mmCIF file with all atom_site columns, C-alpha atoms and ligand atoms in Angstrom:
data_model
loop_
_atom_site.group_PDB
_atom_site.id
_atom_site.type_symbol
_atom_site.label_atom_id
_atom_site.label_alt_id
_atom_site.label_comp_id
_atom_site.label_asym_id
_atom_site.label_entity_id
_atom_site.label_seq_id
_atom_site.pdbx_PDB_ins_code
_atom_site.Cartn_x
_atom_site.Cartn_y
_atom_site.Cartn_z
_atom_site.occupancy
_atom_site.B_iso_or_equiv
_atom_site.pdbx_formal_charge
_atom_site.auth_seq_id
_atom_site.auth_comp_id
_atom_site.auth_asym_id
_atom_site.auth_atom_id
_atom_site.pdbx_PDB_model_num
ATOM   1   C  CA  . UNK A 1 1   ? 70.888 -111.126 23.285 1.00 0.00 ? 262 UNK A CA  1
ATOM   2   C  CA  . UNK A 1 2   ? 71.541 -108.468 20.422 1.00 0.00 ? 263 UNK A CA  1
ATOM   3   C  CA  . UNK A 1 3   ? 69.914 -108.290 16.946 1.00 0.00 ? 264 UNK A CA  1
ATOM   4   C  CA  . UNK A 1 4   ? 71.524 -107.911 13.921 1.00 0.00 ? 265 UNK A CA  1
ATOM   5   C  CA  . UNK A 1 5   ? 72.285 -104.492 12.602 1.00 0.00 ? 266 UNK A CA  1
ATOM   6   C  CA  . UNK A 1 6   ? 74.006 -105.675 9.698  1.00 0.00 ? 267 UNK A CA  1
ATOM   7   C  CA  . UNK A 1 7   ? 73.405 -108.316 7.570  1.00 0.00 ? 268 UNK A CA  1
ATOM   8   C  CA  . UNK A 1 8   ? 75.545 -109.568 4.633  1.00 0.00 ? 269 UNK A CA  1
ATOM   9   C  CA  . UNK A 1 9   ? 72.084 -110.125 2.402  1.00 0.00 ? 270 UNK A CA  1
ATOM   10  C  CA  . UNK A 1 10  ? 69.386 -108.648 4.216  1.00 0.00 ? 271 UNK A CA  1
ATOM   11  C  CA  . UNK A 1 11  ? 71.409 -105.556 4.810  1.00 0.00 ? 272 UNK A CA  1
ATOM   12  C  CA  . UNK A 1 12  ? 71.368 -102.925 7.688  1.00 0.00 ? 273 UNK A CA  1
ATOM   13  C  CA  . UNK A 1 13  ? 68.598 -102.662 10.562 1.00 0.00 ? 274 UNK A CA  1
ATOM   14  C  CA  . UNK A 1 14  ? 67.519 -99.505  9.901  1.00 0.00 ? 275 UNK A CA  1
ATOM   15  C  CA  . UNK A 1 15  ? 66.213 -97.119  13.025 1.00 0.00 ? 276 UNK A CA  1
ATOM   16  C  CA  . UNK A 1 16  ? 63.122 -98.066  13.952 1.00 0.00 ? 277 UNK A CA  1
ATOM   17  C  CA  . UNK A 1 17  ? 61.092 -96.557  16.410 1.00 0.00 ? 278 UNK A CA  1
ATOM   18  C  CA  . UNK A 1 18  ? 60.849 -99.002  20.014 1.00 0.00 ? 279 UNK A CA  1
ATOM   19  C  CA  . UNK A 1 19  ? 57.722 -99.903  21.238 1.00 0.00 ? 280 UNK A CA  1
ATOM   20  C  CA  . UNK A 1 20  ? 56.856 -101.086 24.616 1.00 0.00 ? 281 UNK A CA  1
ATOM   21  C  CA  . UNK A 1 21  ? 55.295 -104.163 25.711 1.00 0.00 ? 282 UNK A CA  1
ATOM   22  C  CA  . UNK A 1 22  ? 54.670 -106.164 28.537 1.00 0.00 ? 283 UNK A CA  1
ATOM   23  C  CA  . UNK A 1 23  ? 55.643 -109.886 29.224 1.00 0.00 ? 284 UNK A CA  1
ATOM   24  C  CA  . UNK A 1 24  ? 54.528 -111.869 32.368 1.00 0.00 ? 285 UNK A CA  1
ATOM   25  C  CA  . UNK A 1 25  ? 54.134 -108.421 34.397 1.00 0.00 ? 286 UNK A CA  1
ATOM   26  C  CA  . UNK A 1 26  ? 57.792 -107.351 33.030 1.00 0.00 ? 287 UNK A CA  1
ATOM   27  C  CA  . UNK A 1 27  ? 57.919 -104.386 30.706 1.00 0.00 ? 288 UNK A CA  1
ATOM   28  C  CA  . UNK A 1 28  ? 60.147 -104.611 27.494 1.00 0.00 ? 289 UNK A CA  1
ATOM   29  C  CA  . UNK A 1 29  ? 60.845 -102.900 24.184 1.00 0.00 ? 290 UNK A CA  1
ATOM   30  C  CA  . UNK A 1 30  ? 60.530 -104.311 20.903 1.00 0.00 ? 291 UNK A CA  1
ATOM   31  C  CA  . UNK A 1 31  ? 61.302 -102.429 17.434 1.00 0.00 ? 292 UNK A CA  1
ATOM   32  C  CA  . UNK A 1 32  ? 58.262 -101.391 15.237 1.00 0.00 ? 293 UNK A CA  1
ATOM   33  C  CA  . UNK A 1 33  ? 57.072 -104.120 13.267 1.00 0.00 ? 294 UNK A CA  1
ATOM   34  C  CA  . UNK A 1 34  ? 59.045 -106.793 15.247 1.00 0.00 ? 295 UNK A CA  1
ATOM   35  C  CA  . UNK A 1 35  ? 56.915 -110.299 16.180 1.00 0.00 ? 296 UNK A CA  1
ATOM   36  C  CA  . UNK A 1 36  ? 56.365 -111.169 19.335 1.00 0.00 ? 297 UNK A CA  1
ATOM   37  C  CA  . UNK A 1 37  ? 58.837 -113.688 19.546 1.00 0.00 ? 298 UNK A CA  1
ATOM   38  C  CA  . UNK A 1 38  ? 62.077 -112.001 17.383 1.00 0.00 ? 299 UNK A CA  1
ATOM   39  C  CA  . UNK A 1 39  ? 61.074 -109.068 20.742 1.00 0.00 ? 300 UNK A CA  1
ATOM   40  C  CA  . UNK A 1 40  ? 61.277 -111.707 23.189 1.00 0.00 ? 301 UNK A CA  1
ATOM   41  C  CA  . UNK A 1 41  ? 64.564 -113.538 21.607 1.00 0.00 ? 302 UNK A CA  1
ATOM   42  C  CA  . UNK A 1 42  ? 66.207 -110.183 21.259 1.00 0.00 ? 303 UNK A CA  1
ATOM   43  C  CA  . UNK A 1 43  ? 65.190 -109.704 25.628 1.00 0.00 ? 304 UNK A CA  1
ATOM   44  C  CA  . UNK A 1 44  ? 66.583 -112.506 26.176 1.00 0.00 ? 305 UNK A CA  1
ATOM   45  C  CA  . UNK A 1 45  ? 63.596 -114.440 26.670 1.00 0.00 ? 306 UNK A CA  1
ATOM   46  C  CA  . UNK A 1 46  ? 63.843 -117.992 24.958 1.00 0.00 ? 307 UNK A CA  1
ATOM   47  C  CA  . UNK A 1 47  ? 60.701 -119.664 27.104 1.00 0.00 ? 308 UNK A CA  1
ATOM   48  C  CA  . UNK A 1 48  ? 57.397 -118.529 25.551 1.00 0.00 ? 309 UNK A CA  1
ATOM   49  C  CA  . UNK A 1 49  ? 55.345 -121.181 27.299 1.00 0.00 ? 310 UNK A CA  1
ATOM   50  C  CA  . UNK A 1 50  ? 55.138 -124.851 29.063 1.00 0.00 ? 311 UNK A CA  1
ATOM   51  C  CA  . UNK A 1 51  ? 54.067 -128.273 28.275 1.00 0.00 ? 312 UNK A CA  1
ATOM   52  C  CA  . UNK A 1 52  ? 50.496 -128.221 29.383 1.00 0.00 ? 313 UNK A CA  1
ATOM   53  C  CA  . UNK A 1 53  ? 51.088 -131.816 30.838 1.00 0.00 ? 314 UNK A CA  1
ATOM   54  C  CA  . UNK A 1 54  ? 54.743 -131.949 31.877 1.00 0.00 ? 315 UNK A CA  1
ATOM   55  C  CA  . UNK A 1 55  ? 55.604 -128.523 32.396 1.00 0.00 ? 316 UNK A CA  1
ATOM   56  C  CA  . UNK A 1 56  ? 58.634 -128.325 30.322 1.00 0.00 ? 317 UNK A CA  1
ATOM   57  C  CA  . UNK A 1 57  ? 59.784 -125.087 28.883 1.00 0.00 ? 318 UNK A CA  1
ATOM   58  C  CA  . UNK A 1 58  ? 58.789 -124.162 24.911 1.00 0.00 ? 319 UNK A CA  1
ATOM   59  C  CA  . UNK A 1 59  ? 60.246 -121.774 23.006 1.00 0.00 ? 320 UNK A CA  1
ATOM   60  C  CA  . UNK A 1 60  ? 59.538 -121.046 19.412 1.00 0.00 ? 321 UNK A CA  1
ATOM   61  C  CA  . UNK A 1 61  ? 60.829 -123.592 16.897 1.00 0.00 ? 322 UNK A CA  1
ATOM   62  C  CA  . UNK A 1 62  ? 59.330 -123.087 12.938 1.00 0.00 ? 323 UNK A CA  1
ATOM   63  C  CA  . UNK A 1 63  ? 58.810 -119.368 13.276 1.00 0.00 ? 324 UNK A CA  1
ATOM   64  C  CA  . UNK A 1 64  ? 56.457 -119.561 9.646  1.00 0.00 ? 325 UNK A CA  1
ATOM   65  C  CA  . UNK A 1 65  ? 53.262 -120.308 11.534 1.00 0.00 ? 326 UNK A CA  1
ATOM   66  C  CA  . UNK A 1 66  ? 52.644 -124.453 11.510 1.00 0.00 ? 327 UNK A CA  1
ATOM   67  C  CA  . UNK A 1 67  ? 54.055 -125.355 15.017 1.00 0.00 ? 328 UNK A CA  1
ATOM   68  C  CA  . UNK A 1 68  ? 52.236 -123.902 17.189 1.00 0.00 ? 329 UNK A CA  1
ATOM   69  C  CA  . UNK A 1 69  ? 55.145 -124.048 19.435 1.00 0.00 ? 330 UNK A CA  1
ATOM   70  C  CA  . UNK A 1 70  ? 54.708 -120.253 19.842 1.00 0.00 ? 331 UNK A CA  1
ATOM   71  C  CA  . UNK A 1 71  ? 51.583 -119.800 21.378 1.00 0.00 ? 332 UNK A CA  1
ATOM   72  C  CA  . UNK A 1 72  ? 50.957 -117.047 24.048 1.00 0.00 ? 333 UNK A CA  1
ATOM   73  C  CA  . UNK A 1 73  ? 47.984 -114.970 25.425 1.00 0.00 ? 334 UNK A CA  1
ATOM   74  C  CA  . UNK A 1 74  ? 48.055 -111.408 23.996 1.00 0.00 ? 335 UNK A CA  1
ATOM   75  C  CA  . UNK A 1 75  ? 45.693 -109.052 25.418 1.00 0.00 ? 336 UNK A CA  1
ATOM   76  C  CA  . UNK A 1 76  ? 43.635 -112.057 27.221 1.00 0.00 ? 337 UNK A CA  1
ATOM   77  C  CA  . UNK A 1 77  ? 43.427 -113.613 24.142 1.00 0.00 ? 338 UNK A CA  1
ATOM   78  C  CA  . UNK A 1 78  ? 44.609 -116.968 24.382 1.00 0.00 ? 339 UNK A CA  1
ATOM   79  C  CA  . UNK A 1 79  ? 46.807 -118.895 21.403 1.00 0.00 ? 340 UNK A CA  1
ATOM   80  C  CA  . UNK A 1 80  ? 47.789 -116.264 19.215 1.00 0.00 ? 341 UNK A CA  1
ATOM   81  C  CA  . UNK A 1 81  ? 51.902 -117.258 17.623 1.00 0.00 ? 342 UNK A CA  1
ATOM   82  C  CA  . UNK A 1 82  ? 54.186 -115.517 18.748 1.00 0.00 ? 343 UNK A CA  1
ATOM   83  C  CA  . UNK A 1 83  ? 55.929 -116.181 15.493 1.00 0.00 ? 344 UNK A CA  1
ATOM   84  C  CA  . UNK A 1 84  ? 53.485 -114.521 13.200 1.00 0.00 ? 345 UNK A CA  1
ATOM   85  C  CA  . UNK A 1 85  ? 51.998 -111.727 15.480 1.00 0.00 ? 346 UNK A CA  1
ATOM   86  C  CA  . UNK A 1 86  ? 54.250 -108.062 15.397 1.00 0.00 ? 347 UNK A CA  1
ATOM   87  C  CA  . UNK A 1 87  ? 54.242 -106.562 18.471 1.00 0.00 ? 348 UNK A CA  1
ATOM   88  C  CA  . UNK A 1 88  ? 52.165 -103.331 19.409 1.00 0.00 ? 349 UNK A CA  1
ATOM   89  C  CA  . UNK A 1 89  ? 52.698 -100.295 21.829 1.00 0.00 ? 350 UNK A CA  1
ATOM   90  C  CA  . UNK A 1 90  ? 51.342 -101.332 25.374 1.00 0.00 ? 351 UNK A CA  1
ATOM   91  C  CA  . UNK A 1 91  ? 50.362 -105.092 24.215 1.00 0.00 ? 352 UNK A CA  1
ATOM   92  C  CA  . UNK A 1 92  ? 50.015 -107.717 27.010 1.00 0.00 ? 353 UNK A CA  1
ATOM   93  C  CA  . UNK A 1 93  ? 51.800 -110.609 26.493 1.00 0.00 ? 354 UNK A CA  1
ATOM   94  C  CA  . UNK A 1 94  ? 51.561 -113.688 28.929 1.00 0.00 ? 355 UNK A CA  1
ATOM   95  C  CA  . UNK A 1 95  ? 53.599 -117.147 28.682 1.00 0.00 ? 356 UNK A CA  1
ATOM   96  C  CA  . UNK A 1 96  ? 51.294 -120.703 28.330 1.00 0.00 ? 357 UNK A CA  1
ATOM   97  C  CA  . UNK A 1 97  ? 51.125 -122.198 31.875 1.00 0.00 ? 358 UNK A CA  1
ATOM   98  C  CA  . UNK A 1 98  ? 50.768 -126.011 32.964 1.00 0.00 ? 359 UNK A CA  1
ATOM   99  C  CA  . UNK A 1 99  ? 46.918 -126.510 32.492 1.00 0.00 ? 360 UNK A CA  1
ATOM   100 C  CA  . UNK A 1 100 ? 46.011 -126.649 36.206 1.00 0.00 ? 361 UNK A CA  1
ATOM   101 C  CA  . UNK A 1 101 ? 43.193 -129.663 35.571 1.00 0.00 ? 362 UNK A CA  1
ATOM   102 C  CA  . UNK A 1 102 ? 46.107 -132.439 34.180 1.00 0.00 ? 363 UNK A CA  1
ATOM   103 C  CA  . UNK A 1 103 ? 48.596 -130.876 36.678 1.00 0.00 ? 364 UNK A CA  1
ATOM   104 C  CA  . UNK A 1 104 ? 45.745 -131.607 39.672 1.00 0.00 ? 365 UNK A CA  1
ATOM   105 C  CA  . UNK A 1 105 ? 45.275 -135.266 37.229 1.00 0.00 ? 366 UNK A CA  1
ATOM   106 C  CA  . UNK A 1 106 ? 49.116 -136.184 37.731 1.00 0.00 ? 367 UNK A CA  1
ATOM   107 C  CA  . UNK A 1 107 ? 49.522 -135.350 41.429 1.00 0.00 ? 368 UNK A CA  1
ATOM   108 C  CA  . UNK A 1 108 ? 46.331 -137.436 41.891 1.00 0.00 ? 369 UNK A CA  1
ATOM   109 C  CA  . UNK A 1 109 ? 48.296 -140.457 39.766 1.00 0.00 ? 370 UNK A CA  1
ATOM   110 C  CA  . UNK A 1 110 ? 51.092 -140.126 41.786 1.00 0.00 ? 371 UNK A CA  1
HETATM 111 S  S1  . FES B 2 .   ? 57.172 -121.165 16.047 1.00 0.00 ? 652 FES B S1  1
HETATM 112 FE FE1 . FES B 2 .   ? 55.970 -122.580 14.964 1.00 0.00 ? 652 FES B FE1 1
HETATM 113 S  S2  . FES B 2 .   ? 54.043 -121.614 14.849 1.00 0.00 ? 652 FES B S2  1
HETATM 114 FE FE2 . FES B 2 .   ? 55.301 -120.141 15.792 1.00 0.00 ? 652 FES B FE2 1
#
């Protein structure tokens, strides 16, 4: 996946300095005052999370802020959007897993 470096409106993507962050334990690089998830889309990373019940993936799907779609832990802190949060150097990003009390819930149904 590639970003933009020149726009028709918005213009040219001027040289910004990279900054590294990590995502589930792999290391990435995101341009200064990129969001989370524009970093992740332009890695290649479309997932940012699962369904807490079914486990499906989530990706981000407003990107203004109302979804909630985006949510990830950043720096242990859990539920921040990915959408509305620019990335900073060494941050700690980690993807939304299946709660592990409904998961235990729906193997007990089953
Ligand atoms: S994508 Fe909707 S809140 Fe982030």
């Amino acid at each position: 996946m590639a970003r933009i470096v020149d726009h028709p409106i918005l213009g040219k993507l001027e040289d910004r300095k990279a900054v590294a962050f990590m995502f589930d334990g792999d290391t990435y690089e995101a341009l200064e005052n990129e969001t989370i998830a524009a970093a992740l889309l332009a890695n290649g990373i479309r997932t940012l999370r699962v369904h807490e019940e079914s486990g499906t993936p989530r990706g981000f799907y407003c990107n203004i802020g109302h979804c909630m779609e985006c949510r990830v832990t950043v720096n242990e802190q859990a539920n921040i959007r990915a959408c509305l949060t620019v990335v900073e150097q060494d941050m700690v990003i980690e993807s939304g897993r299946q709660h592990p009390n409904i998961v235990k819930r729906m193997v007990e149904k089953l």
